[in-house]
mmCIF file with all atom_site columns, C-alpha atoms and ligand atoms in Angstrom:
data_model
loop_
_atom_site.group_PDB
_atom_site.id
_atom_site.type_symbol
_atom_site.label_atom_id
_atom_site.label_alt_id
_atom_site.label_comp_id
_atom_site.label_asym_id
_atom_site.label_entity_id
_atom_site.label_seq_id
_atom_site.pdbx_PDB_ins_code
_atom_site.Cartn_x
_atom_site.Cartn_y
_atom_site.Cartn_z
_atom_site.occupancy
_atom_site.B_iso_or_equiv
_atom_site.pdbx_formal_charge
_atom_site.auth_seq_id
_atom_site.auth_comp_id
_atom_site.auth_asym_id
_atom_site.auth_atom_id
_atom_site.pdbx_PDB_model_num
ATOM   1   C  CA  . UNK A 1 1   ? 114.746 69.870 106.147 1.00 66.00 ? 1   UNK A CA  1
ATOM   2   C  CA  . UNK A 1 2   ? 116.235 70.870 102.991 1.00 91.00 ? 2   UNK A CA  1
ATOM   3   C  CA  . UNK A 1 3   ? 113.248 72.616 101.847 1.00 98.00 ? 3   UNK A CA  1
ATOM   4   C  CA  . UNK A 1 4   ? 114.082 76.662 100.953 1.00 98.00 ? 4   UNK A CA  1
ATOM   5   C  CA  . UNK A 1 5   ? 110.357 77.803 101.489 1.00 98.00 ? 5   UNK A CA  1
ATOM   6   C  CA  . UNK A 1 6   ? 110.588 75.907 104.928 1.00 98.00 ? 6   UNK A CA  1
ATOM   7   C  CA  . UNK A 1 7   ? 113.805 77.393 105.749 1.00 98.00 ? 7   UNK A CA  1
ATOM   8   C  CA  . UNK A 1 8   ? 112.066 81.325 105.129 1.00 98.00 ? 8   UNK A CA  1
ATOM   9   C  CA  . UNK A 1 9   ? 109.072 80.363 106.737 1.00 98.00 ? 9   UNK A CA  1
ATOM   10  C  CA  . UNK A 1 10  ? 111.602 79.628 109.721 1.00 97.00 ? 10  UNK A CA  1
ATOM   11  C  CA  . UNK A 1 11  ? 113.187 82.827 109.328 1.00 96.00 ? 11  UNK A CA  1
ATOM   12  C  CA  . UNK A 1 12  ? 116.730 80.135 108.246 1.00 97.00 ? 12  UNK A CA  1
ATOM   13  C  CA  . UNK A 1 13  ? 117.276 82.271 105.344 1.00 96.00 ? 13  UNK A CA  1
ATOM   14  C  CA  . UNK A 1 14  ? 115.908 86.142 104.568 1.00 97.00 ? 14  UNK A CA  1
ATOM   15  C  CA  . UNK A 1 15  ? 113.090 87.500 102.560 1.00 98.00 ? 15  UNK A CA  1
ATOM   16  C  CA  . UNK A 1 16  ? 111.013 90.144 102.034 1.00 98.00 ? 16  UNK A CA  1
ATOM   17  C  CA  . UNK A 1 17  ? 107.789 89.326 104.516 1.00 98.00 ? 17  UNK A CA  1
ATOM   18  C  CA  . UNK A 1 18  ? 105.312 91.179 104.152 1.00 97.00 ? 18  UNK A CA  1
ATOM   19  C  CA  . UNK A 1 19  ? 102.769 89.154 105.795 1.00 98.00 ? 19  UNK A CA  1
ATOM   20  C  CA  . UNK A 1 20  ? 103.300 87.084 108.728 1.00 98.00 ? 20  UNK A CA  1
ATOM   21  C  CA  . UNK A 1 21  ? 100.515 85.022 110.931 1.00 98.00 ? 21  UNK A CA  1
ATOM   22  C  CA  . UNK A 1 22  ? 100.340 81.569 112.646 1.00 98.00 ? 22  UNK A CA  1
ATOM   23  C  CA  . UNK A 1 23  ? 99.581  79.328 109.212 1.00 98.00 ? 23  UNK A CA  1
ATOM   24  C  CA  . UNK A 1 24  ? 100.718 81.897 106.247 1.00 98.00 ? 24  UNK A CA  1
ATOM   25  C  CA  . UNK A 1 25  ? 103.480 83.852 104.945 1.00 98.00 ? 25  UNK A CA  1
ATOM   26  C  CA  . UNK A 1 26  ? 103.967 86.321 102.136 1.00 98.00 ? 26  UNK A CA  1
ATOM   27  C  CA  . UNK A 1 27  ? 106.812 87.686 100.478 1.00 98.00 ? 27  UNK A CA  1
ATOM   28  C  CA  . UNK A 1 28  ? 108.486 89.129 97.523  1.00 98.00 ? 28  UNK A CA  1
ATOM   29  C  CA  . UNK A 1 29  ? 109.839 86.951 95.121  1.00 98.00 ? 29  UNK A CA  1
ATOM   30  C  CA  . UNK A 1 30  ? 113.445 86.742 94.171  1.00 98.00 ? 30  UNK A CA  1
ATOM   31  C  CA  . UNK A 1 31  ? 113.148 87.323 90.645  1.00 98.00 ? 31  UNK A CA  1
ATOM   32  C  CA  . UNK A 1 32  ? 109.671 89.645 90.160  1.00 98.00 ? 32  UNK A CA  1
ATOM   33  C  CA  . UNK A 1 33  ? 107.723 88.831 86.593  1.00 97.00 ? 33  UNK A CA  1
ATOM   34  C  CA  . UNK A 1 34  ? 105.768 91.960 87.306  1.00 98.00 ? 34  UNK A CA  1
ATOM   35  C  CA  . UNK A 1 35  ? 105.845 95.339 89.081  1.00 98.00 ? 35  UNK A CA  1
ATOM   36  C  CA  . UNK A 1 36  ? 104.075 92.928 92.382  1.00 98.00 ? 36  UNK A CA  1
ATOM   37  C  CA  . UNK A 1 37  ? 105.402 89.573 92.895  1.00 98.00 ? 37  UNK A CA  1
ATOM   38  C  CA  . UNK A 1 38  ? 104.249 88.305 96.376  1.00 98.00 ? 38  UNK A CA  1
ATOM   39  C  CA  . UNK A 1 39  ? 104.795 84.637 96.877  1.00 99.00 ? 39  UNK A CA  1
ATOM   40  C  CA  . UNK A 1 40  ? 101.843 83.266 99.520  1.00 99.00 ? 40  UNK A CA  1
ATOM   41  C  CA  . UNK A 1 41  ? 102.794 79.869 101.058 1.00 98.00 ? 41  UNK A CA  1
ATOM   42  C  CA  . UNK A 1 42  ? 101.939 77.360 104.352 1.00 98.00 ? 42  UNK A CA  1
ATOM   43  C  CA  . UNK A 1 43  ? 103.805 77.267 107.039 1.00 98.00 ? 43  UNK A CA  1
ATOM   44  C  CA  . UNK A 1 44  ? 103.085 73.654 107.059 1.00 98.00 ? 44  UNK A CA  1
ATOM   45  C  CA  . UNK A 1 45  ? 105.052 72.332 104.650 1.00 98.00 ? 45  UNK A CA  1
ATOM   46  C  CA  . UNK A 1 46  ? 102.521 70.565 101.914 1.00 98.00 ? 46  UNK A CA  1
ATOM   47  C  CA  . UNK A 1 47  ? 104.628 69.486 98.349  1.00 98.00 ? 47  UNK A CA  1
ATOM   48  C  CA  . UNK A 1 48  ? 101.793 70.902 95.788  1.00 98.00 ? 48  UNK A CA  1
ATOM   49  C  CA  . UNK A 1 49  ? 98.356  70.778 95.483  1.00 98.00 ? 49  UNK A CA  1
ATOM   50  C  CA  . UNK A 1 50  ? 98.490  67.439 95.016  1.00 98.00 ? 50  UNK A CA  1
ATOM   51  C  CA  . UNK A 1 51  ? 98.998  67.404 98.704  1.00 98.00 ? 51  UNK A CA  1
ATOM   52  C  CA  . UNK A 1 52  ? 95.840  68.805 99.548  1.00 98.00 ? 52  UNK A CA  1
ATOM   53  C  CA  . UNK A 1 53  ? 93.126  66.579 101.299 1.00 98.00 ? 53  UNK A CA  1
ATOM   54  C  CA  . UNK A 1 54  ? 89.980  67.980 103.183 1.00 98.00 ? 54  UNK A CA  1
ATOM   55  C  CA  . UNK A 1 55  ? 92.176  67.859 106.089 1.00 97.00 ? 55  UNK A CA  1
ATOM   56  C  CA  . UNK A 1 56  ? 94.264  70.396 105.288 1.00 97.00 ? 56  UNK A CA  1
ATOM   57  C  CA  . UNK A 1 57  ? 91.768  72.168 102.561 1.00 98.00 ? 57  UNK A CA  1
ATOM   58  C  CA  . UNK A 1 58  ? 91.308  75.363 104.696 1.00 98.00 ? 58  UNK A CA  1
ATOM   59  C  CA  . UNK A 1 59  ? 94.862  76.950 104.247 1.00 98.00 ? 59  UNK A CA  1
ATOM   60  C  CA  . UNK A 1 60  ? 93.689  77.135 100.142 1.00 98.00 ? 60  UNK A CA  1
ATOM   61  C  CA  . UNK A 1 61  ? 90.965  79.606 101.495 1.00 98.00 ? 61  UNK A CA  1
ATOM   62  C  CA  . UNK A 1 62  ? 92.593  81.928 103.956 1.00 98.00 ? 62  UNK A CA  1
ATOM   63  C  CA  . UNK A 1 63  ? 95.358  82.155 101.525 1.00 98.00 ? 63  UNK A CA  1
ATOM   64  C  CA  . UNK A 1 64  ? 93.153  83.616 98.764  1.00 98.00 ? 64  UNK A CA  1
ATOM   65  C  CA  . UNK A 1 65  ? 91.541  85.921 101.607 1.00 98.00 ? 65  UNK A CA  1
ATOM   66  C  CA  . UNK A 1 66  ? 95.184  87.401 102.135 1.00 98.00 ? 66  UNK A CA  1
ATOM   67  C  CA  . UNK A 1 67  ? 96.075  87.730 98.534  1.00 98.00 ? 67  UNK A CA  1
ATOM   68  C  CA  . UNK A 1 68  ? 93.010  89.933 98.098  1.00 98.00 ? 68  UNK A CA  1
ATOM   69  C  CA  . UNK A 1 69  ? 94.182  91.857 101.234 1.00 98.00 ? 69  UNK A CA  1
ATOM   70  C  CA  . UNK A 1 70  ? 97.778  92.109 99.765  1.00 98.00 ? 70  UNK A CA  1
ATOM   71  C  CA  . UNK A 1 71  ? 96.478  93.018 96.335  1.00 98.00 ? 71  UNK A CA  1
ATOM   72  C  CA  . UNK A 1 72  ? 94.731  95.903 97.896  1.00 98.00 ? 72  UNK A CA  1
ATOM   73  C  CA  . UNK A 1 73  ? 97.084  97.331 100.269 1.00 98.00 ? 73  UNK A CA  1
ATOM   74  C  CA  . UNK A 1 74  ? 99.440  97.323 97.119  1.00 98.00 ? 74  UNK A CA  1
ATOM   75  C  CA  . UNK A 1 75  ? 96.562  98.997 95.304  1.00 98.00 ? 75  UNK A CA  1
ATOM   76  C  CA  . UNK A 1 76  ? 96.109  96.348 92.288  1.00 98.00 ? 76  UNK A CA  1
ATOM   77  C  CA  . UNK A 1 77  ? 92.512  98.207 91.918  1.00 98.00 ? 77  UNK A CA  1
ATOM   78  C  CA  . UNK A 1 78  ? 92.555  97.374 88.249  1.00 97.00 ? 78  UNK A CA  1
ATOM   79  C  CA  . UNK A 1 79  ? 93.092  93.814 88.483  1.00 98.00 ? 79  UNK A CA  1
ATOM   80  C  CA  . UNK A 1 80  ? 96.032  90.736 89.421  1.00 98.00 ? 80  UNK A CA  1
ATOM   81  C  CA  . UNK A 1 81  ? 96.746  87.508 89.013  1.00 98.00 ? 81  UNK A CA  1
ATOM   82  C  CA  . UNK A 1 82  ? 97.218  84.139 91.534  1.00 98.00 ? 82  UNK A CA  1
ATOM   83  C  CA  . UNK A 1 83  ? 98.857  81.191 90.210  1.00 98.00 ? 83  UNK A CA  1
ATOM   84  C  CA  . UNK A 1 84  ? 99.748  78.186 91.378  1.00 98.00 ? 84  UNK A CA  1
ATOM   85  C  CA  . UNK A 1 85  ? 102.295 75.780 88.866  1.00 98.00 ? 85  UNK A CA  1
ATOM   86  C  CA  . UNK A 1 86  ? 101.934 72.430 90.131  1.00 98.00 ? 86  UNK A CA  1
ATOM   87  C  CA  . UNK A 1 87  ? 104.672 69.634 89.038  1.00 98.00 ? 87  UNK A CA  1
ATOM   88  C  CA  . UNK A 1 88  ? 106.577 69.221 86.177  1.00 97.00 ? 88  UNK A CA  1
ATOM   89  C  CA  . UNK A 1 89  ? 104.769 70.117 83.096  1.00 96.00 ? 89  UNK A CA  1
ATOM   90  C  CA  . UNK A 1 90  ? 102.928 73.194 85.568  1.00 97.00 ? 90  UNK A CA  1
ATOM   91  C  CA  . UNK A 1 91  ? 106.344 74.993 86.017  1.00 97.00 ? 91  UNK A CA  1
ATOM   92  C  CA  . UNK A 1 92  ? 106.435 74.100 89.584  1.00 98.00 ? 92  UNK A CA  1
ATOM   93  C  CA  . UNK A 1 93  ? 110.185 74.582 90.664  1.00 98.00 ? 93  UNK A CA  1
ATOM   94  C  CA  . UNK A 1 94  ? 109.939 74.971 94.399  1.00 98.00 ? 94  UNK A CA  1
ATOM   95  C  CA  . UNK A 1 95  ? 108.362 71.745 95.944  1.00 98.00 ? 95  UNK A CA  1
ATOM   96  C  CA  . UNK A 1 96  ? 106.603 73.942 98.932  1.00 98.00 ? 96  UNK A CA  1
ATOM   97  C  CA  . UNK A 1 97  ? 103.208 74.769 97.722  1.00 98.00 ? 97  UNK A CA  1
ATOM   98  C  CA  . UNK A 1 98  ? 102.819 78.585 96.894  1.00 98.00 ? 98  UNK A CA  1
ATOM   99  C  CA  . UNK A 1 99  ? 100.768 80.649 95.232  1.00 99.00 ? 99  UNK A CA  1
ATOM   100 C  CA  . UNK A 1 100 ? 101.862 83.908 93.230  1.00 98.00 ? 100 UNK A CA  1
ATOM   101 C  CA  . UNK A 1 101 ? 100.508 87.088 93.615  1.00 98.00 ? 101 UNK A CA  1
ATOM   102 C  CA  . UNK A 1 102 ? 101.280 88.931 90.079  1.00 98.00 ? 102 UNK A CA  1
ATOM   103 C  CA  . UNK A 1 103 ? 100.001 92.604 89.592  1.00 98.00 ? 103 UNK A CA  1
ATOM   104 C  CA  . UNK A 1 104 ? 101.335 96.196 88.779  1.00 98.00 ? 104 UNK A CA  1
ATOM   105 C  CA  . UNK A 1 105 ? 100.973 95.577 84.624  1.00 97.00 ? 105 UNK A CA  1
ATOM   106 C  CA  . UNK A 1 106 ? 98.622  93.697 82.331  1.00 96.00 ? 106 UNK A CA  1
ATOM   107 C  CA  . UNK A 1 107 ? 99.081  89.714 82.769  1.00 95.00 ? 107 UNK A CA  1
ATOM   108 C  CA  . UNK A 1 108 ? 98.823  87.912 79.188  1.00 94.00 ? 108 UNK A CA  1
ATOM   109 C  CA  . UNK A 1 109 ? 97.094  85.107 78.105  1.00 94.00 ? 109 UNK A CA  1
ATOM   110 C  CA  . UNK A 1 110 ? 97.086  82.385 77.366  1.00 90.00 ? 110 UNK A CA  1
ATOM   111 C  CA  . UNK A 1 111 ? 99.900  81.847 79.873  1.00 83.00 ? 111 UNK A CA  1
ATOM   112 C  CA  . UNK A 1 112 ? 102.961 80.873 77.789  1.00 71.00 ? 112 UNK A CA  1
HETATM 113 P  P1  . LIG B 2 .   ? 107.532 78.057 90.916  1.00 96.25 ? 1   LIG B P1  1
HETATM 114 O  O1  . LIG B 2 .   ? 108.305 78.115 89.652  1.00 96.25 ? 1   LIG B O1  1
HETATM 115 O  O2  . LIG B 2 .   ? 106.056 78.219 90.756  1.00 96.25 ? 1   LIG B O2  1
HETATM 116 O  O3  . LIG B 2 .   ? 107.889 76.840 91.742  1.00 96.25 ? 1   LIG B O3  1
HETATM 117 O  O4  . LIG B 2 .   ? 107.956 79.343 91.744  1.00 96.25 ? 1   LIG B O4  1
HETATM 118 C  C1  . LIG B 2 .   ? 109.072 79.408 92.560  1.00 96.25 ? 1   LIG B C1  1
HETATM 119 C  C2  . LIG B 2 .   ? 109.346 80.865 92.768  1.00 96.25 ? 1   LIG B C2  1
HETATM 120 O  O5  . LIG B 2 .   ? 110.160 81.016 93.905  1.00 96.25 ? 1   LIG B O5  1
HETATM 121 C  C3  . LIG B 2 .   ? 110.088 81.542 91.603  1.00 96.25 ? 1   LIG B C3  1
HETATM 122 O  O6  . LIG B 2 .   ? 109.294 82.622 91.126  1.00 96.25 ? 1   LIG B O6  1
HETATM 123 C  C4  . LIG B 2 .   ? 111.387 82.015 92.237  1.00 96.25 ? 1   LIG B C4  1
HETATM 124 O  O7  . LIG B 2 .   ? 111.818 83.258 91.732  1.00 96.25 ? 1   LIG B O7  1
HETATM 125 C  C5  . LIG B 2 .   ? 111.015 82.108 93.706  1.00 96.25 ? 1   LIG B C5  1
HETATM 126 N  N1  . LIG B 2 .   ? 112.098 81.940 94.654  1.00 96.25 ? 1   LIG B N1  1
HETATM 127 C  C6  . LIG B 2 .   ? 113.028 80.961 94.686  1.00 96.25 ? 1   LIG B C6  1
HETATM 128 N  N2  . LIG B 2 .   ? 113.832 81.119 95.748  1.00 96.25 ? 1   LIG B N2  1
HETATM 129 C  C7  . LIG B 2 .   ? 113.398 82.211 96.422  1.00 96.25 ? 1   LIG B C7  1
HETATM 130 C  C8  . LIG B 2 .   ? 113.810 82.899 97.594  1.00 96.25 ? 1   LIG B C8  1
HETATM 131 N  N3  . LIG B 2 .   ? 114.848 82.485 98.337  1.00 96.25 ? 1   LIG B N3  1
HETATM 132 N  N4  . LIG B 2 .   ? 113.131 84.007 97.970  1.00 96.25 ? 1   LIG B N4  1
HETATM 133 C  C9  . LIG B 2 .   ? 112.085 84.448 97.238  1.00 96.25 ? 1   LIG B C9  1
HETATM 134 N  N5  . LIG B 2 .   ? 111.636 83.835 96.133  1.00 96.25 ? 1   LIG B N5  1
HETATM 135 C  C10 . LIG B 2 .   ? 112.287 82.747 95.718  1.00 96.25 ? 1   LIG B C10 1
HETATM 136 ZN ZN1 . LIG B 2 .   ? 108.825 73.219 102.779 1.00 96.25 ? 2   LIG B ZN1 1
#
């Protein structure tokens, strides 16, 4: 599988876990847009949220759950941001569904 999120979730190539359990990992992104840049993705790889079905709905939910728990152990108290670019025109650039977890500085928006 060609797929770089697969290949970290299989420990293939190296990042920055910071959260490991049977369904979900976290880590650091390569290139940080803010003081905390935590990428949160399945194990199981799923393309986008296209690719989401009431099947596999539940990883959407126990993500978020661990975002909040990363956001405080980093101590985001005053606030973050999750996003989640899907396809083309979203900004998606890694087809292996993942959420970011931005925080550490005041997000802007409208997103750009
Ligand atoms: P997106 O543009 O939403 O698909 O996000 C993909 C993200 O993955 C970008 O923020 C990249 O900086 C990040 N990224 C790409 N390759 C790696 C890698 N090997 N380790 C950590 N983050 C990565
Ligand atoms: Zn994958």
């Amino acid at each position: 599988m060609e797929c770089i999120f697969c290949k970290i979730a299989n420990n293939e190539i190296p990042s920055e876990k910071i959260y490991e359990d049977e369904k979900v990992i976290a880590f650091n992104d390569l290139d940080p847009q803010a003081p905390v840049h935590v990428l949160i993705i399945p194990k199981e790889h799923i393309k986008s949220i296209d690719e989401i079905t009431d099947k596999n709905s539940d990883i959407i939910g126990k993500i978020f759950i661990i975002a909040a728990k990363i956001a405080k152990e980093k101590s985001l108290d005053n606030g973050y941001r999750i996003v989640n670019n899907c396809g083309k025109d979203g900004g998606q650039t890694v087809e292996h569904l993942h959420f970011h977890l931005l925080g550490g500085r005041k997000m802007n928006w409208p997103a750009g």
